[in-house]
mmCIF file of C-alpha atoms in Angstrom:
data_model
loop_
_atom_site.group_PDB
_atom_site.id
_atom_site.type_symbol
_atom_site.label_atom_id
_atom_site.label_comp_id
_atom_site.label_asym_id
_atom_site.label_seq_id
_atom_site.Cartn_x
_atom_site.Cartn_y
_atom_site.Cartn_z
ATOM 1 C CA UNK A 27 88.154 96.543 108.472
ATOM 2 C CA UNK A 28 86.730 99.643 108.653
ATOM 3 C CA UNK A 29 83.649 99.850 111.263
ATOM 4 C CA UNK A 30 81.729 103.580 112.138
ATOM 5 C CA UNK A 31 80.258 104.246 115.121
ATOM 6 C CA UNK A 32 76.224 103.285 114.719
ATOM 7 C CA UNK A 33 73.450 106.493 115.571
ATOM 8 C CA UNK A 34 72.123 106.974 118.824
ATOM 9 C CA UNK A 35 68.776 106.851 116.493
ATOM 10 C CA UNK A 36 67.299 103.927 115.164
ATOM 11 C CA UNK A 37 64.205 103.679 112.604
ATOM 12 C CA UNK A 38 64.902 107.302 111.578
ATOM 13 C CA UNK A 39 62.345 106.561 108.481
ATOM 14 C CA UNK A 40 59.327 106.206 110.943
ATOM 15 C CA UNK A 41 59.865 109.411 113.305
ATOM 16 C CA UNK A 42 57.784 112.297 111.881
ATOM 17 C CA UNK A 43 59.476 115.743 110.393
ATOM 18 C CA UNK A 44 59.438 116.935 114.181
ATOM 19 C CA UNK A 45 60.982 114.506 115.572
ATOM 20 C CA UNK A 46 63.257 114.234 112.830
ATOM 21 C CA UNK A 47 64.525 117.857 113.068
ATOM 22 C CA UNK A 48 64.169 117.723 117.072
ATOM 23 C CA UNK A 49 66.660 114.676 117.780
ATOM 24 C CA UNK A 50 69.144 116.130 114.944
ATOM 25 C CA UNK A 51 69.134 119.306 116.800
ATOM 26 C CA UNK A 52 69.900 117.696 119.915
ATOM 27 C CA UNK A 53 72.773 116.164 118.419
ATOM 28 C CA UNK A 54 73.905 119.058 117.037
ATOM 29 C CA UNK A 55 73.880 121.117 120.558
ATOM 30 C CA UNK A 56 76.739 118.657 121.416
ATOM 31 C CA UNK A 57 79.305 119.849 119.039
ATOM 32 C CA UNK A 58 79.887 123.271 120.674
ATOM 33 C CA UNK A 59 81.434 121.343 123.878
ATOM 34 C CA UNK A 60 83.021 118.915 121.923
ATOM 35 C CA UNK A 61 84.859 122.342 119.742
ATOM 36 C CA UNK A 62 85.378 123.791 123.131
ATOM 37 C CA UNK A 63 87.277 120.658 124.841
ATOM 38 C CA UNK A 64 90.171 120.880 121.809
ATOM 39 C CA UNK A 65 90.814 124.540 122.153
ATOM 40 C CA UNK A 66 93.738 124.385 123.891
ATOM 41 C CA UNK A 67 94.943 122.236 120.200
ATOM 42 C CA UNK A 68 93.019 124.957 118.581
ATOM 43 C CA UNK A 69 95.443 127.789 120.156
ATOM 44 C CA UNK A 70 99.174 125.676 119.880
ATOM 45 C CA UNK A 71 98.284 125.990 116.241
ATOM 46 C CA UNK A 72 97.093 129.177 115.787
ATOM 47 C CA UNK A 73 99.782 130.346 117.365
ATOM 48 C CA UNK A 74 102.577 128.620 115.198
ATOM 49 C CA UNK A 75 100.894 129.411 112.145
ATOM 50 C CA UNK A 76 100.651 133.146 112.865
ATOM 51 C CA UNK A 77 104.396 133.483 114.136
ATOM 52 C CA UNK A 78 105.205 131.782 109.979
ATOM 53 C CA UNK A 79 102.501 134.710 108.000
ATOM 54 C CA UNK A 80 104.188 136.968 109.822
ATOM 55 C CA UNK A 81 107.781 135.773 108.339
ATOM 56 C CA UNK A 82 105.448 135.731 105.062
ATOM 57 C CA UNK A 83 104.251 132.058 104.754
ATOM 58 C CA UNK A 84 101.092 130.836 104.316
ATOM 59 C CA UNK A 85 98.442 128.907 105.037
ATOM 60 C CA UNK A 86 97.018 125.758 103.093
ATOM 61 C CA UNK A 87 93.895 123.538 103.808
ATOM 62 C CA UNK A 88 93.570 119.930 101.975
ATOM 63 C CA UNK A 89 91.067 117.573 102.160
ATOM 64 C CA UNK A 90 88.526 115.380 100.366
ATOM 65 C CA UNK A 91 84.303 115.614 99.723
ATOM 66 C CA UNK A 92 82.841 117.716 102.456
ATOM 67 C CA UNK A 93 85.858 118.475 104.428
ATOM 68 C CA UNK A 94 88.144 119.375 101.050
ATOM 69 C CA UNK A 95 84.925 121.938 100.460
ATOM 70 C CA UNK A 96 84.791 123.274 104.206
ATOM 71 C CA UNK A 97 88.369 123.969 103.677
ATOM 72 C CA UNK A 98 87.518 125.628 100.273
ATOM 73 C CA UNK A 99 84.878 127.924 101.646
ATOM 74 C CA UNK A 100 86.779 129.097 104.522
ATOM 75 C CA UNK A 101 89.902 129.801 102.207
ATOM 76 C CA UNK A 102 87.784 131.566 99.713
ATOM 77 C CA UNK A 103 86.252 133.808 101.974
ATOM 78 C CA UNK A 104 89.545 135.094 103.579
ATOM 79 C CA UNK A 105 90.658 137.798 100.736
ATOM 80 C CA UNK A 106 86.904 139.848 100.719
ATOM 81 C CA UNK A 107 86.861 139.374 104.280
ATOM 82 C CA UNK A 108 90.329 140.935 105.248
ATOM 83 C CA UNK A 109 91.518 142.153 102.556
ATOM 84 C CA UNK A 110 94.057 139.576 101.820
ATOM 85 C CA UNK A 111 95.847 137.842 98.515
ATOM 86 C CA UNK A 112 93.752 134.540 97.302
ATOM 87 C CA UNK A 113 97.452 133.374 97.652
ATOM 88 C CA UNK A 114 97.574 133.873 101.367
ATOM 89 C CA UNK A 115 95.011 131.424 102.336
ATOM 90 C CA UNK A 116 94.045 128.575 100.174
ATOM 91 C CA UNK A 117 91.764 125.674 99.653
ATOM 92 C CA UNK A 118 92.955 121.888 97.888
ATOM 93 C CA UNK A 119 90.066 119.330 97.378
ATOM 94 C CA UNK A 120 90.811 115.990 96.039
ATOM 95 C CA UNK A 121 90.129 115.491 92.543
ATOM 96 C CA UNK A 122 90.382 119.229 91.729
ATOM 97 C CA UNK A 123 87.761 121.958 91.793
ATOM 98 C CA UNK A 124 85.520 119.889 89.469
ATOM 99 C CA UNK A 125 84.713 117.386 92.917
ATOM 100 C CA UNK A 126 83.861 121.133 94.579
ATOM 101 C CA UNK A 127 80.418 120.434 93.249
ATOM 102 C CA UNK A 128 79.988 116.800 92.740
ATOM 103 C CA UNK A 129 81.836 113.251 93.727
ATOM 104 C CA UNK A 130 85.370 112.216 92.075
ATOM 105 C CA UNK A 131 85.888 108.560 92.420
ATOM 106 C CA UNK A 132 89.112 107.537 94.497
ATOM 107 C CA UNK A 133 90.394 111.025 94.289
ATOM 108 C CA UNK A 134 90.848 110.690 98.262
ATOM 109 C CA UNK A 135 92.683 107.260 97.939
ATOM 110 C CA UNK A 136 95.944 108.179 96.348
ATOM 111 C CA UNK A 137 98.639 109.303 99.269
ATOM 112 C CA UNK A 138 101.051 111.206 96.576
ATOM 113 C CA UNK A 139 98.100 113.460 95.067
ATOM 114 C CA UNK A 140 98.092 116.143 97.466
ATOM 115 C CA UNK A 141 101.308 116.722 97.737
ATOM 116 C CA UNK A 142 101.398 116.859 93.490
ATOM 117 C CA UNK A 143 98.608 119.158 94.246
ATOM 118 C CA UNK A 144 100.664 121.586 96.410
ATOM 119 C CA UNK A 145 103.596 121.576 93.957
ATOM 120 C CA UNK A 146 101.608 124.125 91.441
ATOM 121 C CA UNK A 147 102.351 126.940 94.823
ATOM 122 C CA UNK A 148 105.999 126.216 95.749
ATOM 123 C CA UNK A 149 105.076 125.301 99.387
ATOM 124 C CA UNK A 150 107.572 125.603 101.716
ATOM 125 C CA UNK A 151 108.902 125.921 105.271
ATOM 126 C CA UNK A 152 107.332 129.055 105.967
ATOM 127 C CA UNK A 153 104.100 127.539 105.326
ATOM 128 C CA UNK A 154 101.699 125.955 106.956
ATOM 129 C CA UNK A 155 99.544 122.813 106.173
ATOM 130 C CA UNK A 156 96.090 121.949 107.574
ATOM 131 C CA UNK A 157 94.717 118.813 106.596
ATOM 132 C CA UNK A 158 91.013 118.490 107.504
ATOM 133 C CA UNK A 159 89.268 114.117 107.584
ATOM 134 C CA UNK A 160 87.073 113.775 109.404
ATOM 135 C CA UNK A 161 87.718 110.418 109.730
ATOM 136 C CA UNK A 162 91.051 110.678 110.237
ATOM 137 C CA UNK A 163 92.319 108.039 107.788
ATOM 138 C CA UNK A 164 91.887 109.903 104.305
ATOM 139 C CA UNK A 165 95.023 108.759 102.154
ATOM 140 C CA UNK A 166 94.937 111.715 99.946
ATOM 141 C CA UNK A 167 95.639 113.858 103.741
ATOM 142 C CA UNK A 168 97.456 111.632 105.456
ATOM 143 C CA UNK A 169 100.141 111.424 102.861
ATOM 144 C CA UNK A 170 99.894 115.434 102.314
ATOM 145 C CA UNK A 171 100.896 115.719 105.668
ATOM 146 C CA UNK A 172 103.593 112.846 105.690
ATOM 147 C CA UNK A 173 105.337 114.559 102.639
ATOM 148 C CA UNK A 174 104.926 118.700 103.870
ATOM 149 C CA UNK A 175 106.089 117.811 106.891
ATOM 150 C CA UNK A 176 109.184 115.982 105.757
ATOM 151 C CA UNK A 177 109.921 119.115 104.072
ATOM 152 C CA UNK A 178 109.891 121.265 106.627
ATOM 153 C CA UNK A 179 106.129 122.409 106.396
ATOM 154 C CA UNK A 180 104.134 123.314 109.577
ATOM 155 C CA UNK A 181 101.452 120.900 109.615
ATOM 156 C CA UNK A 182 97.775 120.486 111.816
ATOM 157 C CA UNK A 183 95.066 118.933 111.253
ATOM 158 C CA UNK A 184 91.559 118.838 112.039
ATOM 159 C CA UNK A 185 89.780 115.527 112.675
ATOM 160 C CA UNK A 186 86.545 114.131 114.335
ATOM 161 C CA UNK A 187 88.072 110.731 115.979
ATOM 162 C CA UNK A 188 90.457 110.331 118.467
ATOM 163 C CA UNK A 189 94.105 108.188 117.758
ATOM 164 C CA UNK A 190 93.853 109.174 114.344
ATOM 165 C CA UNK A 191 96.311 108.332 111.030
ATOM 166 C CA UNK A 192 95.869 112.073 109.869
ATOM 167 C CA UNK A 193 96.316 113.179 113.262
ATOM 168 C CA UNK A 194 99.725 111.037 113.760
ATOM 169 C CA UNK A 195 100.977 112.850 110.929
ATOM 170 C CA UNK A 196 100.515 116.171 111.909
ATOM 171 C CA UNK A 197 102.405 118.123 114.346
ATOM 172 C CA UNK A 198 99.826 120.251 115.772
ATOM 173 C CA UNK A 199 96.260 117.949 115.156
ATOM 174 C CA UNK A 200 92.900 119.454 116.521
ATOM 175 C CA UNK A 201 90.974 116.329 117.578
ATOM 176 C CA UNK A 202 87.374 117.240 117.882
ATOM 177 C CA UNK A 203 85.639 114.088 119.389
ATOM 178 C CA UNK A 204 81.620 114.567 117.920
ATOM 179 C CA UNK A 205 80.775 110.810 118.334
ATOM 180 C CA UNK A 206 78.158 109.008 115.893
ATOM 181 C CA UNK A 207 76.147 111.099 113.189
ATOM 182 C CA UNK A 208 72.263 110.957 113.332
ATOM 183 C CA UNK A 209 72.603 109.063 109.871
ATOM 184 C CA UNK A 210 75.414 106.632 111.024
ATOM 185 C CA UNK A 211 78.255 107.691 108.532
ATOM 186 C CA UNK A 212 77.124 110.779 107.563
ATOM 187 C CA UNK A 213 80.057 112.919 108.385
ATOM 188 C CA UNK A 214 78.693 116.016 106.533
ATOM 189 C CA UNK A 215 76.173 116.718 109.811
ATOM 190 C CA UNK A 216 77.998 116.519 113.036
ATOM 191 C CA UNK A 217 81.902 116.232 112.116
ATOM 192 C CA UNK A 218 80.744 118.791 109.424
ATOM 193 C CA UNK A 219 79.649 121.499 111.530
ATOM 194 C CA UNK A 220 82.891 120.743 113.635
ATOM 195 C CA UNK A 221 85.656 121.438 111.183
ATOM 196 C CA UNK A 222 83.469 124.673 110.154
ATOM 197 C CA UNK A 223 83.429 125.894 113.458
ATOM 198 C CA UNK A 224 87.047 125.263 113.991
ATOM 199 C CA UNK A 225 88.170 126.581 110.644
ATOM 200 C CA UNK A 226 86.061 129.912 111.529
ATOM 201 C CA UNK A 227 88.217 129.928 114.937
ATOM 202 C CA UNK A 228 91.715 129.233 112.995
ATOM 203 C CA UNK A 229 91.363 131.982 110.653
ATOM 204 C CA UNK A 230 89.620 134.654 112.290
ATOM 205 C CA UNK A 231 92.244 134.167 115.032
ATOM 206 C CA UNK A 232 94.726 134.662 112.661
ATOM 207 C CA UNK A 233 93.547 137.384 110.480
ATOM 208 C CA UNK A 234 92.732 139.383 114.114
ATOM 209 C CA UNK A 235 96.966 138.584 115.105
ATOM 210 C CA UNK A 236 97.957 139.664 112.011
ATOM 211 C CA UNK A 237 96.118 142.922 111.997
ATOM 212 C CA UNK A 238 93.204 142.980 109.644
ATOM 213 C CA UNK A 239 90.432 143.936 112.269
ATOM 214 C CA UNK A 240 90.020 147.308 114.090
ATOM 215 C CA UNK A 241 88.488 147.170 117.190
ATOM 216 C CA UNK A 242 85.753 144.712 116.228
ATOM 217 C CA UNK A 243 85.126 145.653 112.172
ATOM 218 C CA UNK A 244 86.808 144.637 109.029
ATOM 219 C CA UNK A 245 88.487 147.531 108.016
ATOM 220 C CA UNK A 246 90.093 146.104 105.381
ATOM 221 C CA UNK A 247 86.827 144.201 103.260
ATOM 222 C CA UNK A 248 86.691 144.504 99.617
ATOM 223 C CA UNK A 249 84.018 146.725 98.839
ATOM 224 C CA UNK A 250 82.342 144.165 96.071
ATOM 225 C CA UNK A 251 78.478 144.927 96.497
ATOM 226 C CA UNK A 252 75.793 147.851 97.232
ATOM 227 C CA UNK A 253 75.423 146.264 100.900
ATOM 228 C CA UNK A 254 79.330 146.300 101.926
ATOM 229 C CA UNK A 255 79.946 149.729 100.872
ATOM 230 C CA UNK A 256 76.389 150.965 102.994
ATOM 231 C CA UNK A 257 78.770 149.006 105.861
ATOM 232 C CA UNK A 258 82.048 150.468 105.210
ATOM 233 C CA UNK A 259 80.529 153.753 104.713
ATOM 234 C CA UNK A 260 79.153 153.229 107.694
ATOM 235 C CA UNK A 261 82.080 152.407 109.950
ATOM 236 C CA UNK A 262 84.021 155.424 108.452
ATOM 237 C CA UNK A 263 80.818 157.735 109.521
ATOM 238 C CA UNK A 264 80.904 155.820 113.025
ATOM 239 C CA UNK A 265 84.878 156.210 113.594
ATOM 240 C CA UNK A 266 85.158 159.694 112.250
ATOM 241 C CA UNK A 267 82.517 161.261 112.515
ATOM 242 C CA UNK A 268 82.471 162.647 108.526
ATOM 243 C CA UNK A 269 79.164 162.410 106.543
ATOM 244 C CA UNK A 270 77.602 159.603 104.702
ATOM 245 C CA UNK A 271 78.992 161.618 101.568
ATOM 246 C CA UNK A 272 82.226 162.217 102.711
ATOM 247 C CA UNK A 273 82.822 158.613 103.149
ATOM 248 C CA UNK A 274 81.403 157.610 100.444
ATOM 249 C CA UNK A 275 84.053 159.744 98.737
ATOM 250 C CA UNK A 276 87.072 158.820 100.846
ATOM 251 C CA UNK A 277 85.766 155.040 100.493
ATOM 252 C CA UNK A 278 86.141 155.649 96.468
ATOM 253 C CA UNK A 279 89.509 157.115 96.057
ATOM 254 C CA UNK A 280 91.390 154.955 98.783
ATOM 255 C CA UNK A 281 89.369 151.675 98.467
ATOM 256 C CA UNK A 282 88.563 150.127 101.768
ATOM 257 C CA UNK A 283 87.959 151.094 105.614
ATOM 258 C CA UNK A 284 91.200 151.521 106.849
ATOM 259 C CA UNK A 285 93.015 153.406 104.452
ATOM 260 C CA UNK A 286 89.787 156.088 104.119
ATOM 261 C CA UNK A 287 89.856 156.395 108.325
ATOM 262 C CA UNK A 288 93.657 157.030 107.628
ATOM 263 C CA UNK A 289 93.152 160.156 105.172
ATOM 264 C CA UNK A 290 90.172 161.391 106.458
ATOM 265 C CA UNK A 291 91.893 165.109 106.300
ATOM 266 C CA UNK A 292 92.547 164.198 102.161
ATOM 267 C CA UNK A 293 91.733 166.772 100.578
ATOM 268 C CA UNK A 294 91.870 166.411 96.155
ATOM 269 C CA UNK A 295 92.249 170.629 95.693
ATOM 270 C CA UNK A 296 95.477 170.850 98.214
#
């Protein structure tokens, strides 16, 4: 039987918006510490995963509702970011991108999906697999685990109770401990804001080993709106000490930060 651990907060429909928004503040001040107790998990993973990109693997995230999103969002925002293929990082949700915006019944409950769902990118031993439950006893991750790592995968995970299923089946698990929700069961608050801050951790970290930050900026962004090429103009001002317009124009012909610092003496007439 499946029991959750009950609020600290009881007759949540009579406390007024302040209180409301008070006590769920206080509970969310706790998740930092829990997120700091598990780095040590946090770093023996980042650490195996970036020794495999640099052989050329990559890195997968799987999950189901709000964690299978989380994973989503953090995978999706890697290539503008740094720079990087969409195939370097990405993001499986159970039932497909349709349950991205709304619920697909017992998409989460079959073990063998996930792994069907990796098939379609030729995973292999140079890869890496995070599975992300919050829980820690979604079928649909415990099983994408069980079969990745019989194959040779790397696989972590990151879960929000201790002595997990999904956690036994991962090599390297990241077991952040957030105890009950405000809304007993609600995993998208607490355990939520855990696996985001711990997903923001795993692949900064890795995109920083890997190369794809200069001193503290990200040289390598894709220039996709009026407001990121002000920035990267910006940093190419900043580092070499050219004018706006002469960024602006190295930023155009070579396409991002780094490469425009690196031919800053171009010159189209030579």
């Amino acid at each position: 039987m499946i029991t959750e651990n009950s609020s600290h907060y009881d007759h949540l429909e009579q406390m007024s918006v302040h209180d409301l928004l008070t006590n769920i503040n206080n509970e969310d001040k706790t998740v930092p510490m829990a997120v700091e107790k598990a780095i040590p998990q946090i770093e023996a993973l980042v650490t195996q995963i970036v020794k495999r990109m640099r052989e050329g693997g990559r890195l997968f995230y799987i999950g189901a509702g709000t964690s299978g999103r989380l994973g989503v969002v953090d995978a999706s925002e890697c290539p503008p970011t740094y720079g990087v293929s969409p195939d370097l990082v990405v993001g499986i949700i159970a039932g497909g991108d349709r349950a991205i915006r709304s619920a697909v019944e017992h998409a989460e409950d079959d073990p063998e999906q996930a792994w069907n769902d990796l098939q379609a990118f030729h995973i292999d031993s140079l890869d890496t697999l995070i599975g992300i439950a919050a829980s820690g006893r979604t079928p649909y991750v415990i099983g994408g685990l069980q079969k990745a790592r019989e194959a040779g995968v790397l696989t972590g995970c990151i879960v929000c109770n201790p002595g997990s299923a999904v956690a036994q089946a991962a090599e390297y698990p990241v077991e952040v401990v957030v105890g009950p929700e405000f809304v007993t069961g609600s995993t998208r608050m607490k355990s939520g804001t855990a696996q985001k801050l711990v997903l923001n951790m795993v692949s900064t970290s890795v995109m920083i080993q890997l190369g794809r930050v200069k001193g503290n900026k990200m040289v390598d962004m894709q220039l996709t709106n009026h407001k990121l090429k002000i920035r990267a103009a910006n940093m190419v001002m900043s580092e070499t000490g050219v004018s706006r317009e002469r960024a602006e124009e190295l930023l155009a012909k070579f396409g991002n930060v780094r490469s425009a610092i690196l031919n800053v003496n171009y010159n189209p007439e030579e």
